[in-house]
Amino acid sequence: MSFAKREYEFLREVGIGPKNLGCYVNGVWKASGPTVYTVNPANNQAIAEVVEASIRDYEEGMRACYEAAKLWMQIPAPKRGEIVRQIGDALRAKVYHLGHLVSLEMGKILPEGIGEVQEIIDMCDFAVGLSRQLNGSVIPSERPNHMMLEKWNPLGVVGVITAFNFPCAVLGWNACIALVCGNSVVWKGAPTTPLVTIAMTKIVAGVLEKNNLPGAIFTAFCGGADIGQAIAMDTRIPLVSFTGSSKVGLSVQQTVNKRFGKCLLELSGNNAIVVMDDAEIELVVRSVLFAAVGTAGQRCTTCRRLLLHENIYQKVLERLVEVYKQIKIGDPLEKGTLLGPLHTHASRENFEKGIQKIKSEGGKILTGGSVIPSEGNFVQPTIVEISASADIVKEELFAPVLYVMKFQTFKEAVEINNSVPQGLSSSIFTRKPELIFNWIGPLGSDCGIVNVNIPTNGAEIGGAFGGEKATGGGREAGSDSWKQYMRRSTCTINYGAELPLAQGINFC
Ligand code: UN1
């Protein structure tokens, strides 16, 4: 497989040139860190050059960002919503071009690249509505002539550290909410997707500039672990939202907690689809295909474990293997491709190591299992028959590798679903009401996302997104996730002349 090096028209449309400065600091593009090349995962050829942030850039940016928060938080929330509305409109105008960039630099197929940008647009819409609903409550006081109320105030600066697999949508989940809540944002994107970081920041920066607002309200850095570590340690950042592996997330959490900062973690998943014997097989096959092969298995919501009832085991498996053999693998920007490359050469090596481990632990490869010789990071979509108790099944192998296992009862399926350290997403296929309600009930799936008759991935933004256990416990995007981006002030106001004390205490 080889790809000719092409000129990508859409890069210009989103403000990317051959050489790019990777920091948006106090409203100015600059950078004094190392120079890196971002590469196309489909052929490992350089796309463009980026100068990353140095710690000096970080300090300059953070100082301005911290000051800008004081101004931004005094702007009424619905007016902040208006700015986020404009960001949504600016993204709408570029959804196609930005989607291409995501696809080019990350390696996901174009419909998923465009879908990722759409996810931020959806978040903007959600956040605009939210900007008029940051409601507190009024609580009856036990004391005469007293009033108790809850007032939600901004935190100040929200730090957002995102991963390569969703190089901009996860920024959107956090930034849209953080901004309407009155916080300024400091963002570090993944080191291997700097162009998406730059293009996305240019969109936001353009809106801030047009409205004569300080660019420092949205501060962004391309860079590596040193900038991430600086964010985790920075006492000016009361909330750090981190997306990545459980291992790195734990260390970020410990660093942030040590200074009494708060963390919002979205870490590894190890998501199962449970198929009962009354399931509609074609619905299952389509769902598993999207859940296990979509984004080349590099979503945190990717289905990694397929639990099949013994009565339909053979039938589903045969159908899946047949469908897997027809998957079109190739250039993610090309129409019709279903499986693009893994993101980096290292991910490809990781896939190979994983396959070796699978074999050594008794896994039987039913289809796939090899890398595809090419300049890029292509691997075969893989189905493995393996015991639920194998060590490798407990890990998140970030590749299109699906473990299949058999069960006899619903109870056993739930036990297997819950038997891994991670707890992000899960799904059951059945039409039986008692199974559906048990699945979503207290003794059902222990995950943050508990689906029925749909894949484990592809969540809408309206719900709170995140998971339990080693997934980190965070909830981002919709529902009431916004509360994490604000601090709650419980206010008791005495408008009388006396001083009655709570609990009836007489203190004189
Ligand atoms: C991620 O993989 O980090 O539910 C996020 C989904 C997407 C988001 C995935 N909306 O698959």
mmCIF file with all atom_site columns, C-alpha atoms and ligand atoms in Angstrom, residues 108 112 115 119 163 165-166 169-170 173 243-244 266-267 290 295 298-302 398 424-425 449 456-461 465 476, ligand 1:
data_model
loop_
_atom_site.group_PDB
_atom_site.id
_atom_site.type_symbol
_atom_site.label_atom_id
_atom_site.label_alt_id
_atom_site.label_comp_id
_atom_site.label_asym_id
_atom_site.label_entity_id
_atom_site.label_seq_id
_atom_site.pdbx_PDB_ins_code
_atom_site.Cartn_x
_atom_site.Cartn_y
_atom_site.Cartn_z
_atom_site.occupancy
_atom_site.B_iso_or_equiv
_atom_site.pdbx_formal_charge
_atom_site.auth_seq_id
_atom_site.auth_comp_id
_atom_site.auth_asym_id
_atom_site.auth_atom_id
_atom_site.pdbx_PDB_model_num
ATOM   1  C CA . LYS A 1 108 ? -9.448  8.078  11.252 1.00 0.00 ? 108 LYS A CA 1
ATOM   2  C CA . GLU A 1 112 ? -15.420 10.020 11.460 1.00 0.00 ? 112 GLU A CA 1
ATOM   3  C CA . GLY A 1 115 ? -18.193 13.572 12.803 1.00 0.00 ? 115 GLY A CA 1
ATOM   4  C CA . GLU A 1 119 ? -19.367 16.731 17.985 1.00 0.00 ? 119 GLU A CA 1
ATOM   5  C CA . ALA A 1 163 ? -5.390  12.527 23.560 1.00 0.00 ? 163 ALA A CA 1
ATOM   6  C CA . ASN A 1 165 ? -7.681  9.650  19.225 1.00 0.00 ? 165 ASN A CA 1
ATOM   7  C CA . PHE A 1 166 ? -10.143 12.533 19.575 1.00 0.00 ? 166 PHE A CA 1
ATOM   8  C CA . ALA A 1 169 ? -13.928 16.681 20.181 1.00 0.00 ? 169 ALA A CA 1
ATOM   9  C CA . VAL A 1 170 ? -12.783 16.121 23.756 1.00 0.00 ? 170 VAL A CA 1
ATOM   10 C CA . TRP A 1 173 ? -16.623 18.770 25.560 1.00 0.00 ? 173 TRP A CA 1
ATOM   11 C CA . THR A 1 243 ? -7.893  12.158 28.745 1.00 0.00 ? 243 THR A CA 1
ATOM   12 C CA . GLY A 1 244 ? -5.476  9.274  28.258 1.00 0.00 ? 244 GLY A CA 1
ATOM   13 C CA . GLU A 1 266 ? -11.463 10.102 31.102 1.00 0.00 ? 266 GLU A CA 1
ATOM   14 C CA . LEU A 1 267 ? -9.154  7.094  30.993 1.00 0.00 ? 267 LEU A CA 1
ATOM   15 C CA . PHE A 1 290 ? -18.624 0.060  14.028 1.00 0.00 ? 290 PHE A CA 1
ATOM   16 C CA . THR A 1 295 ? -11.419 4.599  14.398 1.00 0.00 ? 295 THR A CA 1
ATOM   17 C CA . GLN A 1 298 ? -8.675  3.536  18.950 1.00 0.00 ? 298 GLN A CA 1
ATOM   18 C CA . ARG A 1 299 ? -11.723 4.982  20.691 1.00 0.00 ? 299 ARG A CA 1
ATOM   19 C CA . CYS A 1 300 ? -11.874 4.723  24.435 1.00 0.00 ? 300 CYS A CA 1
ATOM   20 C CA . THR A 1 301 ? -15.396 3.411  23.721 1.00 0.00 ? 301 THR A CA 1
ATOM   21 C CA . THR A 1 302 ? -14.214 0.757  21.239 1.00 0.00 ? 302 THR A CA 1
ATOM   22 C CA . PHE A 1 398 ? -5.571  0.209  21.412 1.00 0.00 ? 398 PHE A CA 1
ATOM   23 C CA . LEU A 1 424 ? -16.364 2.971  30.598 1.00 0.00 ? 424 LEU A CA 1
ATOM   24 C CA . SER A 1 425 ? -18.953 1.571  28.208 1.00 0.00 ? 425 SER A CA 1
ATOM   25 C CA . ILE A 1 449 ? -22.217 4.142  29.747 1.00 0.00 ? 449 ILE A CA 1
ATOM   26 C CA . THR A 1 456 ? -20.554 0.808  22.894 1.00 0.00 ? 456 THR A CA 1
ATOM   27 C CA . ASN A 1 457 ? -19.192 3.811  21.025 1.00 0.00 ? 457 ASN A CA 1
ATOM   28 C CA . GLY A 1 458 ? -20.698 6.801  19.283 1.00 0.00 ? 458 GLY A CA 1
ATOM   29 C CA . ALA A 1 459 ? -22.257 8.484  22.315 1.00 0.00 ? 459 ALA A CA 1
ATOM   30 C CA . GLU A 1 460 ? -24.309 11.653 21.835 1.00 0.00 ? 460 GLU A CA 1
ATOM   31 C CA . ILE A 1 461 ? -23.064 14.762 23.605 1.00 0.00 ? 461 ILE A CA 1
ATOM   32 C CA . PHE A 1 465 ? -19.694 10.890 29.210 1.00 0.00 ? 465 PHE A CA 1
ATOM   33 C CA . GLU A 1 476 ? -17.798 15.229 30.608 1.00 0.00 ? 476 GLU A CA 1
HETATM 34 C C1 . UN1 B 2 .   ? -12.910 8.863  23.145 1.00 0.00 ? 1   UN1 B C1 1
HETATM 35 O O1 . UN1 B 2 .   ? -12.702 7.809  22.564 1.00 0.00 ? 1   UN1 B O1 1
HETATM 36 O O2 . UN1 B 2 .   ? -12.026 9.386  23.879 1.00 0.00 ? 1   UN1 B O2 1
HETATM 37 O O3 . UN1 B 2 .   ? -18.696 7.894  22.202 1.00 0.00 ? 1   UN1 B O3 1
HETATM 38 C C2 . UN1 B 2 .   ? -14.160 9.635  22.998 1.00 0.00 ? 1   UN1 B C2 1
HETATM 39 C C3 . UN1 B 2 .   ? -17.814 8.002  21.345 1.00 0.00 ? 1   UN1 B C3 1
HETATM 40 C C4 . UN1 B 2 .   ? -17.372 9.389  20.951 1.00 0.00 ? 1   UN1 B C4 1
HETATM 41 C C5 . UN1 B 2 .   ? -16.354 9.909  21.888 1.00 0.00 ? 1   UN1 B C5 1
HETATM 42 C C6 . UN1 B 2 .   ? -15.198 8.988  22.154 1.00 0.00 ? 1   UN1 B C6 1
HETATM 43 N N1 . UN1 B 2 .   ? -18.516 10.265 20.948 1.00 0.00 ? 1   UN1 B N1 1
HETATM 44 O O4 . UN1 B 2 .   ? -17.299 7.041  20.802 1.00 0.00 ? 1   UN1 B O4 1
#
